Amino acid sequence: MSDDAVTPIAIYTARPWTKLYPDYVPSTATPRFTNGLEMFLDTVKLRGDNPAIYYFDHSITYAELDSYSTALAIGLREKGIGPGDRVALFLQNTPQFMLGLYAIWKAGGIAVLCNPMFKHKELEYHLNDSGAKGLICLESLYESVAAETVSKTLVEFVITTSELDFLGDSPVPTMFEGVCKQKFAETLDLLELLDRHSGSTLEYPTFKPDDVAFLTYTSGTTGRPKGAMNTHGNMVFTAAVYQVWMQLDEQDVVVGVAPFFHITGLVAHVAVAAMVGMPIITFYRFDAVEMLRLVEKWRGSFTVAAITVYIALLNHPAIKTTDLSSLKKLYSGGAPVSPAFVADFQRITGSYIHNLYGLTETTSPSHAVPFGMQAPVDPVSGALSVGLPVPNTVCRVIDLTSGLDLPVGEVGELLTSGPQVVPGYWQKPQESTNAIREGYLYTGDVARMDQDGWFYLVDRKKDMIIASGYKVWPREVEDVLYQHPAVREASVIGVPDTYRGETVKAFVALKSDYDGKLTPQELIDFCKERMASYKYPRQIEFMDKLPQTLTGKFLRRELRAKNQSDKAAKPE
């Protein structure tokens, strides 16, 4: 059969990219475990004395983490948590996140991941949509957000904890200056629960691969956030991919810079660490000085981080005086990565930033650049390839109009099928059917594949904005803008940003009686008070009237063109 006779779908299902795999990467892989709890308990049995967490300067072993999580699981059982019940985690990157996750599983439950930047309405939505019965949160977040929110939800109990709780005898970090331990009459204190049930035992549940491990919320391509049902099977597969793809073993140390509530931090940090039996350096939230100090102290070797993290590190003077010789296994995803920046970073640090790509619905990676290889550059756009599809994975590119598979090199919607693809969205059957058809996830991203099997992202099918690796749905921002009494019309787009990848820009038409009485900054501040920090608009432009169709829909494409034209017209 000639090359011309090969059908487009056969090109993709033949998985040509496997020919580029290094010798140590199999074309198909089978995880050693069926679920996340089994994975964690196996590491506890084999490597219980090994450090599981470096929290700033304090070390916690796998055996200690196991004991803590069992005690908390007993406390959750006492509060009525059983198989399939949801418990939400509203935490920063602290030991309590891992402790809480394993405790929820030991009690038989499903973890619901909440962004610690959520404001009241955002937290309320996620708790109600998931039907969470319990909430584990930082005392500071309870005081500022959750205390006023839980009464509007189905949450039956709240467990509070402090960022100071697991520092041991190590010095209090600068970022915690002024922080004090708090107690609330209406909540349970985590440390008191651990003391109460210390040394007690519990019969653990047995999870099947298709049991849901956690709900990670995504806006996807339409509407309000949806809870992707990441299963235990999804998670152990992607953790195994990270282990083999990045050649990780117990001598490695994870730099836990990606937020644990996000699919990247949850799988590329928490899950893979448990699978391999290596420690995670945790430092609450990203801080360039702390990250550099702790990488040097604990010899951090592997991380997956937003490109903004690498930019911040490269721009910090301490990078030239810090010993980063251990930090060799570097990956980035979630936003376009410039070849020029990768070259600069490698020149300064000696380490190459490998690209990867995945979605919440693919439980982290579907594509990655093999460790030790460098991504080719797209000759059309100048962007780095997002990598090769990982083992067991079939990716296709289809025509945006007809839905037919496209030949090599042509641009269309990216479809992904494999063990990492979630079965659907929590209690949203129609949205699940729309997104996942015949085993393929319709990603909404526009891409192309070259003849060797490298994939390049071209654009997004819909209007999703990705700011610092976080997805922002324009309508959510517009809804907040419309809460201001001065706003008559509002439309939101993403605009290029050298640091955040994209940033949120709003075009607003004011009501006539507010003309000249409201500044863009005042409207930005209005949104900032009501939205997570990555969502609120950093730029607002006032217009007399926004462009729209005959049916009244605002034309975002015209606003993008206007923004680009205005930028080009400005003198340098």
XYZ file of C-alpha atoms in Angstrom:
572
model
C 0.000 0.000 0.000
C 1.366 3.413 -0.924
C 1.717 6.259 1.580
C -1.085 8.061 -0.230
C -3.434 5.167 0.543
C -2.872 5.338 4.280
C -5.936 6.839 5.923
C -5.395 9.771 8.288
C -6.816 7.923 11.310
C -4.396 5.043 10.707
C -1.507 7.489 10.849
C -2.447 8.424 14.400
C -3.492 4.996 15.673
C -0.145 3.604 14.456
C 1.476 5.909 17.051
C 4.525 6.953 15.003
C 5.876 8.902 17.978
C 6.846 5.695 19.808
C 9.806 5.362 17.413
C 11.310 8.412 19.124
C 10.944 7.012 22.643
C 14.201 6.485 24.536
C 15.071 2.853 25.240
C 13.793 3.110 28.814
C 10.269 4.214 27.803
C 7.911 1.358 26.788
C 5.276 1.967 24.128
C 2.707 0.556 26.561
C 2.885 0.556 30.343
C 0.995 -1.189 33.133
C 1.109 0.404 36.599
C 2.111 -1.779 39.540
C -0.852 -0.536 41.569
C -4.608 -0.379 41.123
C -5.215 2.645 43.333
C -3.561 5.550 45.111
C -3.965 4.198 48.632
C -2.332 0.897 47.721
C 0.508 2.871 46.129
C 1.061 4.973 49.259
C 0.855 2.038 51.675
C 3.376 0.056 49.638
C 5.879 2.893 49.943
C 5.197 3.154 53.692
C 5.928 -0.579 54.028
C 9.125 -0.485 51.987
C 10.474 2.965 52.823
C 8.721 4.072 56.009
C 11.853 5.646 57.462
C 12.528 7.684 54.322
C 11.548 11.358 54.314
C 8.187 11.972 52.648
C 8.053 15.740 53.143
C 10.555 18.513 53.682
C 8.367 21.333 54.996
C 10.741 24.266 54.918
C 13.502 22.956 57.263
C 11.518 20.170 58.956
C 11.435 16.552 57.768
C 8.473 14.159 58.032
C 8.892 10.448 57.216
C 6.510 8.212 55.299
C 5.812 6.285 58.520
C 4.854 9.519 60.294
C 2.659 10.598 57.398
C 0.981 7.188 57.494
C 0.343 7.445 61.233
C -1.003 10.999 60.980
C -3.318 10.155 58.094
C -4.693 7.072 59.875
C -5.520 9.134 62.953
C -7.266 11.739 60.817
C -9.126 9.024 58.890
C -10.541 7.721 62.172
C -11.672 11.255 62.955
C -13.355 11.477 59.542
C -15.083 8.135 60.098
C -16.394 9.439 63.418
C -17.944 12.359 61.535
C -19.746 9.952 59.204
C -17.390 9.883 56.227
C -17.618 6.600 54.363
C -17.291 5.156 50.857
C -17.899 7.754 48.158
C -18.380 10.714 50.516
C -16.668 13.925 49.501
C -14.321 15.926 51.716
C -12.866 19.207 50.435
C -9.269 20.355 50.883
C -8.860 24.154 51.081
C -5.128 24.353 51.702
C -1.853 25.726 50.435
C 1.140 23.460 49.719
C 1.556 22.133 53.257
C 1.961 18.662 54.806
C -1.723 18.820 55.742
C -2.659 18.482 52.074
C -1.013 15.064 51.763
C -2.123 14.067 55.238
C -5.695 15.037 54.359
C -5.651 13.305 50.969
C -4.503 9.965 52.371
C -6.881 10.263 55.315
C -9.832 10.817 52.979
C -8.879 7.705 51.023
C -8.373 5.675 54.191
C -11.895 6.678 55.240
C -13.189 5.566 51.813
C -13.918 9.060 50.515
C -13.265 11.277 47.523
C -11.131 14.411 47.842
C -12.468 17.697 46.432
C -9.687 20.116 45.535
C -10.290 23.816 46.202
C -8.027 26.644 45.137
C -6.852 28.577 48.234
C -7.344 31.779 46.252
C -11.113 31.223 46.086
C -13.391 33.937 47.397
C -16.760 33.249 49.047
C -18.920 32.564 45.985
C -16.286 30.404 44.325
C -15.845 28.219 47.392
C -19.599 28.007 47.886
C -20.096 26.786 44.319
C -17.434 24.081 44.563
C -18.656 22.774 47.917
C -22.265 22.645 46.753
C -21.542 21.178 43.342
C -19.449 18.377 44.841
C -21.817 17.816 47.772
C -18.868 17.880 50.173
C -19.749 16.734 53.693
C -16.512 17.910 55.277
C -13.923 20.642 54.797
C -10.263 20.638 55.847
C -8.845 24.146 55.626
C -6.211 26.514 56.907
C -7.250 28.641 59.850
C -6.481 31.798 57.873
C -8.751 30.650 55.025
C -11.492 29.692 57.436
C -11.418 33.102 59.057
C -11.318 35.057 55.768
C -13.539 32.938 53.500
C -14.933 29.634 54.737
C -16.549 30.798 58.007
C -19.139 32.809 56.097
C -19.529 30.204 53.365
C -20.097 26.776 54.931
C -23.562 27.643 56.259
C -24.700 27.976 52.624
C -23.487 24.484 51.747
C -24.018 20.838 52.720
C -20.779 20.804 54.729
C -21.414 19.158 58.113
C -18.059 19.752 59.787
C -14.858 21.756 59.339
C -11.347 20.766 60.425
C -8.954 23.690 60.747
C -5.170 23.682 60.826
C -2.356 26.208 60.862
C 0.552 26.635 58.499
C 2.665 26.584 61.680
C 1.488 23.133 62.783
C 4.141 20.972 61.092
C 7.234 23.155 61.275
C 8.694 21.077 64.107
C 11.641 22.836 65.742
C 12.653 24.658 62.576
C 12.626 28.470 62.467
C 9.373 30.180 61.509
C 9.700 31.240 57.857
C 9.713 34.938 57.069
C 6.433 34.617 55.173
C 4.721 33.468 58.406
C 5.807 36.409 60.523
C 2.794 37.628 62.502
C 0.865 34.359 62.003
C -0.578 32.904 65.209
C -2.321 29.621 65.941
C -6.103 30.115 66.111
C -8.975 28.141 67.604
C -12.617 28.323 66.563
C -15.412 27.041 68.758
C -17.335 25.643 65.792
C -14.457 23.755 64.115
C -12.338 20.720 64.926
C -8.621 21.281 65.388
C -6.461 18.960 63.292
C -3.687 18.502 65.866
C -6.231 17.668 68.577
C -7.782 15.022 66.312
C -4.363 13.504 65.659
C -3.564 13.392 69.374
C -6.946 11.853 70.178
C -6.542 8.990 67.710
C -2.770 8.548 67.798
C -1.760 4.899 67.635
C -5.236 3.675 66.717
C -5.743 1.327 63.777
C -8.251 1.264 60.975
C -9.400 -1.216 58.367
C -8.757 0.403 55.009
C -11.094 0.263 52.011
C -10.164 -1.429 48.758
C -10.527 0.813 45.722
C -11.014 -0.389 42.173
C -9.218 1.425 39.315
C -12.453 3.064 38.153
C -13.330 4.448 41.598
C -13.070 8.231 41.776
C -10.008 9.406 43.737
C -10.601 13.149 43.584
C -12.585 15.855 41.857
C -10.491 18.501 40.146
C -12.496 21.394 38.818
C -12.072 22.802 35.352
C -14.030 25.228 33.232
C -13.219 23.095 30.200
C -14.554 24.821 27.108
C -18.022 25.823 28.241
C -19.908 27.171 31.221
C -19.271 26.984 34.937
C -16.521 24.840 36.496
C -17.066 21.094 36.254
C -15.627 18.446 38.550
C -13.465 16.103 36.495
C -13.727 12.627 38.022
C -10.076 11.601 38.169
C -10.089 7.913 39.059
C -7.542 5.909 40.985
C -6.668 4.170 37.725
C -6.152 7.521 35.976
C -3.839 8.672 38.750
C -1.627 5.604 39.147
C -1.154 5.464 35.386
C 0.004 9.079 35.071
C 2.208 8.742 38.155
C 3.831 5.726 36.488
C 4.324 7.779 33.319
C 6.167 10.453 35.279
C 8.306 7.828 36.999
C 9.521 6.162 33.822
C 9.508 9.218 31.530
C 11.584 11.375 33.898
C 13.628 8.392 35.191
C 12.737 9.068 38.820
C 13.868 6.945 41.760
C 14.079 7.282 45.544
C 17.278 9.301 45.221
C 15.302 12.096 43.550
C 13.709 14.944 45.463
C 10.565 16.684 44.176
C 10.432 20.471 44.337
C 6.748 20.992 45.173
C 6.183 24.335 43.504
C 3.042 23.519 41.487
C -0.123 24.000 43.587
C -1.224 20.680 45.061
C -4.901 21.456 44.391
C -4.063 21.626 40.668
C -3.794 18.424 38.642
C -0.117 19.110 37.951
C 0.888 19.418 41.586
C -1.355 16.560 42.622
C 0.087 14.068 40.123
C 3.530 15.405 39.196
C 4.384 16.047 42.857
C 2.162 14.197 45.339
C 1.223 11.028 43.439
C 4.555 10.329 41.780
C 6.413 10.933 45.067
C 4.244 8.299 46.754
C 4.785 5.873 43.885
C 8.571 6.279 43.853
C 9.083 6.795 47.587
C 10.867 10.125 47.265
C 10.375 13.293 49.339
C 8.620 16.522 48.352
C 10.013 19.914 49.283
C 7.015 22.030 50.320
C 7.074 25.731 51.123
C 3.449 26.872 51.347
C 3.392 28.869 48.101
C 5.906 29.965 45.525
C 8.593 32.289 46.759
C 11.771 32.558 44.682
C 14.097 33.035 47.666
C 12.643 30.083 49.614
C 12.580 27.836 46.579
C 16.229 28.516 45.753
C 17.294 28.084 49.386
C 15.418 24.826 49.854
C 16.509 23.324 46.535
C 20.098 23.865 47.638
C 19.472 22.567 51.191
C 17.502 19.438 50.302
C 19.084 18.826 46.866
C 15.872 19.119 44.876
C 16.171 17.361 41.526
C 12.790 17.271 39.761
C 9.862 19.603 39.255
C 7.049 20.583 36.939
C 6.370 24.308 37.147
C 4.608 27.065 35.256
C 6.951 29.022 33.022
C 6.322 32.051 35.259
C 8.188 30.241 38.049
C 11.265 29.810 35.883
C 11.050 33.441 34.761
C 10.923 34.608 38.387
C 13.888 32.422 39.295
C 15.971 33.593 36.356
C 15.248 37.224 37.218
C 16.300 36.782 40.856
C 19.945 37.657 41.584
C 20.282 34.706 44.005
C 20.111 32.234 41.141
C 23.727 33.031 40.272
C 24.969 32.241 43.778
C 22.770 29.238 44.594
C 23.993 25.687 44.048
C 21.414 24.237 41.666
C 23.591 21.388 40.445
C 21.032 18.829 41.658
C 18.110 20.412 39.780
C 18.299 18.667 36.408
C 14.854 17.191 35.680
C 12.862 20.290 34.801
C 9.483 20.408 33.074
C 6.956 23.103 32.286
C 3.426 23.165 30.926
C 0.223 25.165 30.935
C 1.448 28.121 28.885
C 3.561 28.688 25.757
C 7.286 28.331 26.363
C 9.689 30.512 24.387
C 12.726 28.767 22.877
C 14.780 31.898 23.610
C 13.888 31.785 27.291
C 14.664 28.070 27.561
C 18.067 28.763 26.005
C 18.732 31.615 28.469
C 17.718 29.477 31.436
C 19.978 26.656 30.313
C 22.871 29.054 29.790
C 22.565 30.434 33.330
C 21.701 27.245 35.231
C 22.973 24.451 33.013
C 19.524 22.802 32.969
C 17.112 22.454 30.063
C 13.377 23.031 30.616
C 11.452 20.199 28.956
C 7.953 20.896 27.714
C 4.846 18.887 28.494
C 1.123 19.179 27.900
C -1.955 17.821 29.568
C -5.342 18.756 30.921
C -7.300 18.189 34.087
C -9.294 15.671 32.045
C -6.088 13.785 31.138
C -4.993 13.644 34.786
C -1.844 15.618 33.923
C 0.413 14.571 31.026
C -0.773 13.373 27.661
C 2.335 14.702 25.892
C 5.883 15.350 27.078
C 9.405 15.810 25.801
C 11.446 12.763 26.864
C 13.998 13.566 29.537
C 17.335 14.385 27.946
C 15.817 15.290 24.571
C 15.174 18.812 23.320
C 11.873 19.805 21.757
C 11.863 20.802 18.098
C 10.711 24.310 17.219
C 7.640 24.810 15.055
C 8.946 26.468 11.847
C 5.579 28.181 11.373
C 4.981 29.738 14.802
C 8.418 29.555 16.352
C 6.981 27.764 19.406
C 8.457 24.694 21.034
C 6.681 21.378 20.562
C 4.650 20.260 23.582
C 6.140 16.807 23.137
C 5.235 13.275 22.151
C 2.144 11.415 23.348
C 3.026 9.266 26.358
C 2.704 5.436 26.475
C -0.704 3.804 25.842
C -1.959 7.084 24.366
C -3.470 7.798 20.957
C -3.812 11.412 19.851
C -5.540 12.558 16.683
C -6.063 15.846 14.898
C -9.490 16.349 13.329
C -11.020 18.972 11.088
C -12.839 21.642 13.082
C -15.816 21.586 10.742
C -16.218 18.043 9.462
C -14.716 16.145 12.396
C -12.684 13.981 9.993
C -9.084 13.040 10.748
C -6.548 15.290 9.079
C -3.295 14.330 7.357
C 0.073 14.959 8.994
C 0.924 18.647 9.324
C -2.614 20.002 9.092
C -4.204 22.014 11.886
C -7.326 20.914 13.733
C -8.787 19.970 17.105
C -6.676 17.683 19.283
C -8.288 14.454 20.509
C -6.729 12.254 23.203
C -7.473 8.668 24.217
C -5.718 6.643 26.884
C -5.766 5.354 30.480
C -5.313 8.900 31.801
C -8.592 10.261 30.350
C -11.298 10.737 32.975
C -14.674 8.987 32.586
C -16.515 12.322 32.760
C -17.641 15.192 34.950
C -19.273 14.895 38.349
C -23.069 14.689 37.960
C -22.953 16.287 34.504
C -23.795 13.520 32.025
C -24.493 15.806 29.060
C -21.229 17.706 29.447
C -19.429 14.377 29.825
C -20.955 13.070 26.592
C -20.027 16.248 24.757
C -16.413 16.124 25.902
C -15.655 12.392 25.693
C -16.871 10.434 22.703
C -15.929 6.850 21.814
C -13.071 7.004 24.294
C -11.592 10.231 22.945
C -11.415 13.493 24.851
C -12.209 16.443 22.616
C -9.697 18.849 24.137
C -10.894 22.074 22.526
C -7.245 22.826 21.731
C -6.071 23.315 18.176
C -2.883 21.496 17.224
C -0.936 19.748 14.500
C 1.389 16.751 14.359
C 4.553 16.580 12.264
C 5.677 13.497 10.369
C 7.769 12.228 13.308
C 4.941 12.452 15.820
C 5.815 15.711 17.603
C 2.773 17.799 18.494
C 2.474 21.585 18.389
C -0.316 23.641 19.951
C -1.591 26.300 17.609
C -4.552 27.927 19.359
C -7.588 27.190 21.492
C -10.856 26.289 19.904
C -12.806 28.365 22.380
C -12.073 31.545 24.265
C -10.410 30.093 27.321
C -7.669 32.254 28.808
C -4.657 30.655 30.467
C -2.986 33.026 32.929
C 0.077 31.692 34.756
C -1.064 28.160 33.937
C -4.593 28.660 35.327
C -7.672 28.510 33.157
C -9.971 31.513 33.190
C -13.397 31.483 31.593
C -14.234 34.977 30.213
C -17.891 34.824 31.142
C -17.033 34.366 34.819
C -15.073 37.626 34.753
C -17.843 39.352 32.813
C -20.407 38.240 35.384
C -18.413 39.957 38.115
C -17.997 43.109 36.034
C -21.748 43.283 35.573
C -22.159 43.370 39.351
C -20.780 46.914 39.291
C -23.600 49.445 38.862
C -21.614 51.459 36.310
C -21.134 48.639 33.782
C -23.425 48.531 30.768
C -21.505 46.171 28.499
C -18.501 43.965 29.181
C -16.472 41.480 27.201
C -13.261 39.751 28.245
C -10.364 38.371 26.227
C -6.882 37.059 26.910
C -3.967 39.189 25.767
C -0.281 38.222 25.582
C 1.761 38.803 28.718
C 5.514 38.222 28.911
C 5.341 36.938 32.480
C 1.931 35.257 32.854
C 1.676 33.889 29.287
C -1.712 35.520 28.973
C -3.486 38.063 31.112
C -7.138 39.039 31.372
C -8.276 42.195 29.612
C -11.811 43.567 29.792
C -13.504 45.949 27.375
C -16.244 47.881 29.139
C -18.953 50.337 28.090
C -20.203 52.412 31.008
C -23.715 53.636 31.672
C -24.085 57.251 30.593
C -24.437 58.663 34.104
C -21.085 57.109 35.105
C -19.010 58.484 32.219
C -15.911 60.150 33.606
C -16.778 59.104 37.163
C -15.083 55.697 37.221
C -11.472 54.802 36.453
C -10.250 51.482 35.043
C -8.260 50.897 38.232
C -11.360 51.279 40.397
C -13.101 48.634 38.324
C -10.037 46.357 38.503
C -10.062 46.717 42.295
C -13.773 45.878 42.330
C -13.074 42.586 40.545
C -9.983 41.858 42.636
C -12.092 41.843 45.791
C -14.466 39.265 44.311
C -12.255 36.865 42.366
C -9.214 34.642 42.729
C -6.081 36.604 41.913
C -5.386 34.834 38.616
C -8.874 35.648 37.295
C -9.429 39.348 37.791
C -8.655 41.651 34.821
C -5.255 43.328 34.863
C -6.301 45.638 32.039
C -9.583 47.445 31.399
C -10.339 49.588 28.389
C -13.442 51.765 28.233
C -15.364 51.967 24.957
C -18.531 53.802 23.958
C -20.011 50.580 22.594
C -18.702 47.064 22.222
C -18.818 45.357 18.794
C -21.586 42.769 18.612
C -23.588 40.582 16.271
C -27.180 41.224 15.230
C -28.269 38.880 17.987
C -26.380 40.857 20.617
C -23.348 38.603 21.118
C -20.116 40.500 21.659
C -17.460 39.858 19.045
C -14.349 38.840 20.929
C -12.434 38.344 17.701
C -12.910 42.023 16.871
C -11.738 42.993 20.334
C -8.633 40.855 19.892
C -7.963 42.508 16.559
C -8.462 45.949 18.103
C -6.070 45.153 20.932
C -3.452 43.909 18.483
C -3.904 46.946 16.227
C -3.677 49.364 19.157
C -0.519 47.673 20.376
C 1.074 47.828 16.940
C 0.185 51.506 16.604
C 1.904 52.459 19.860
C 5.448 53.730 19.353
C 8.141 51.709 21.089
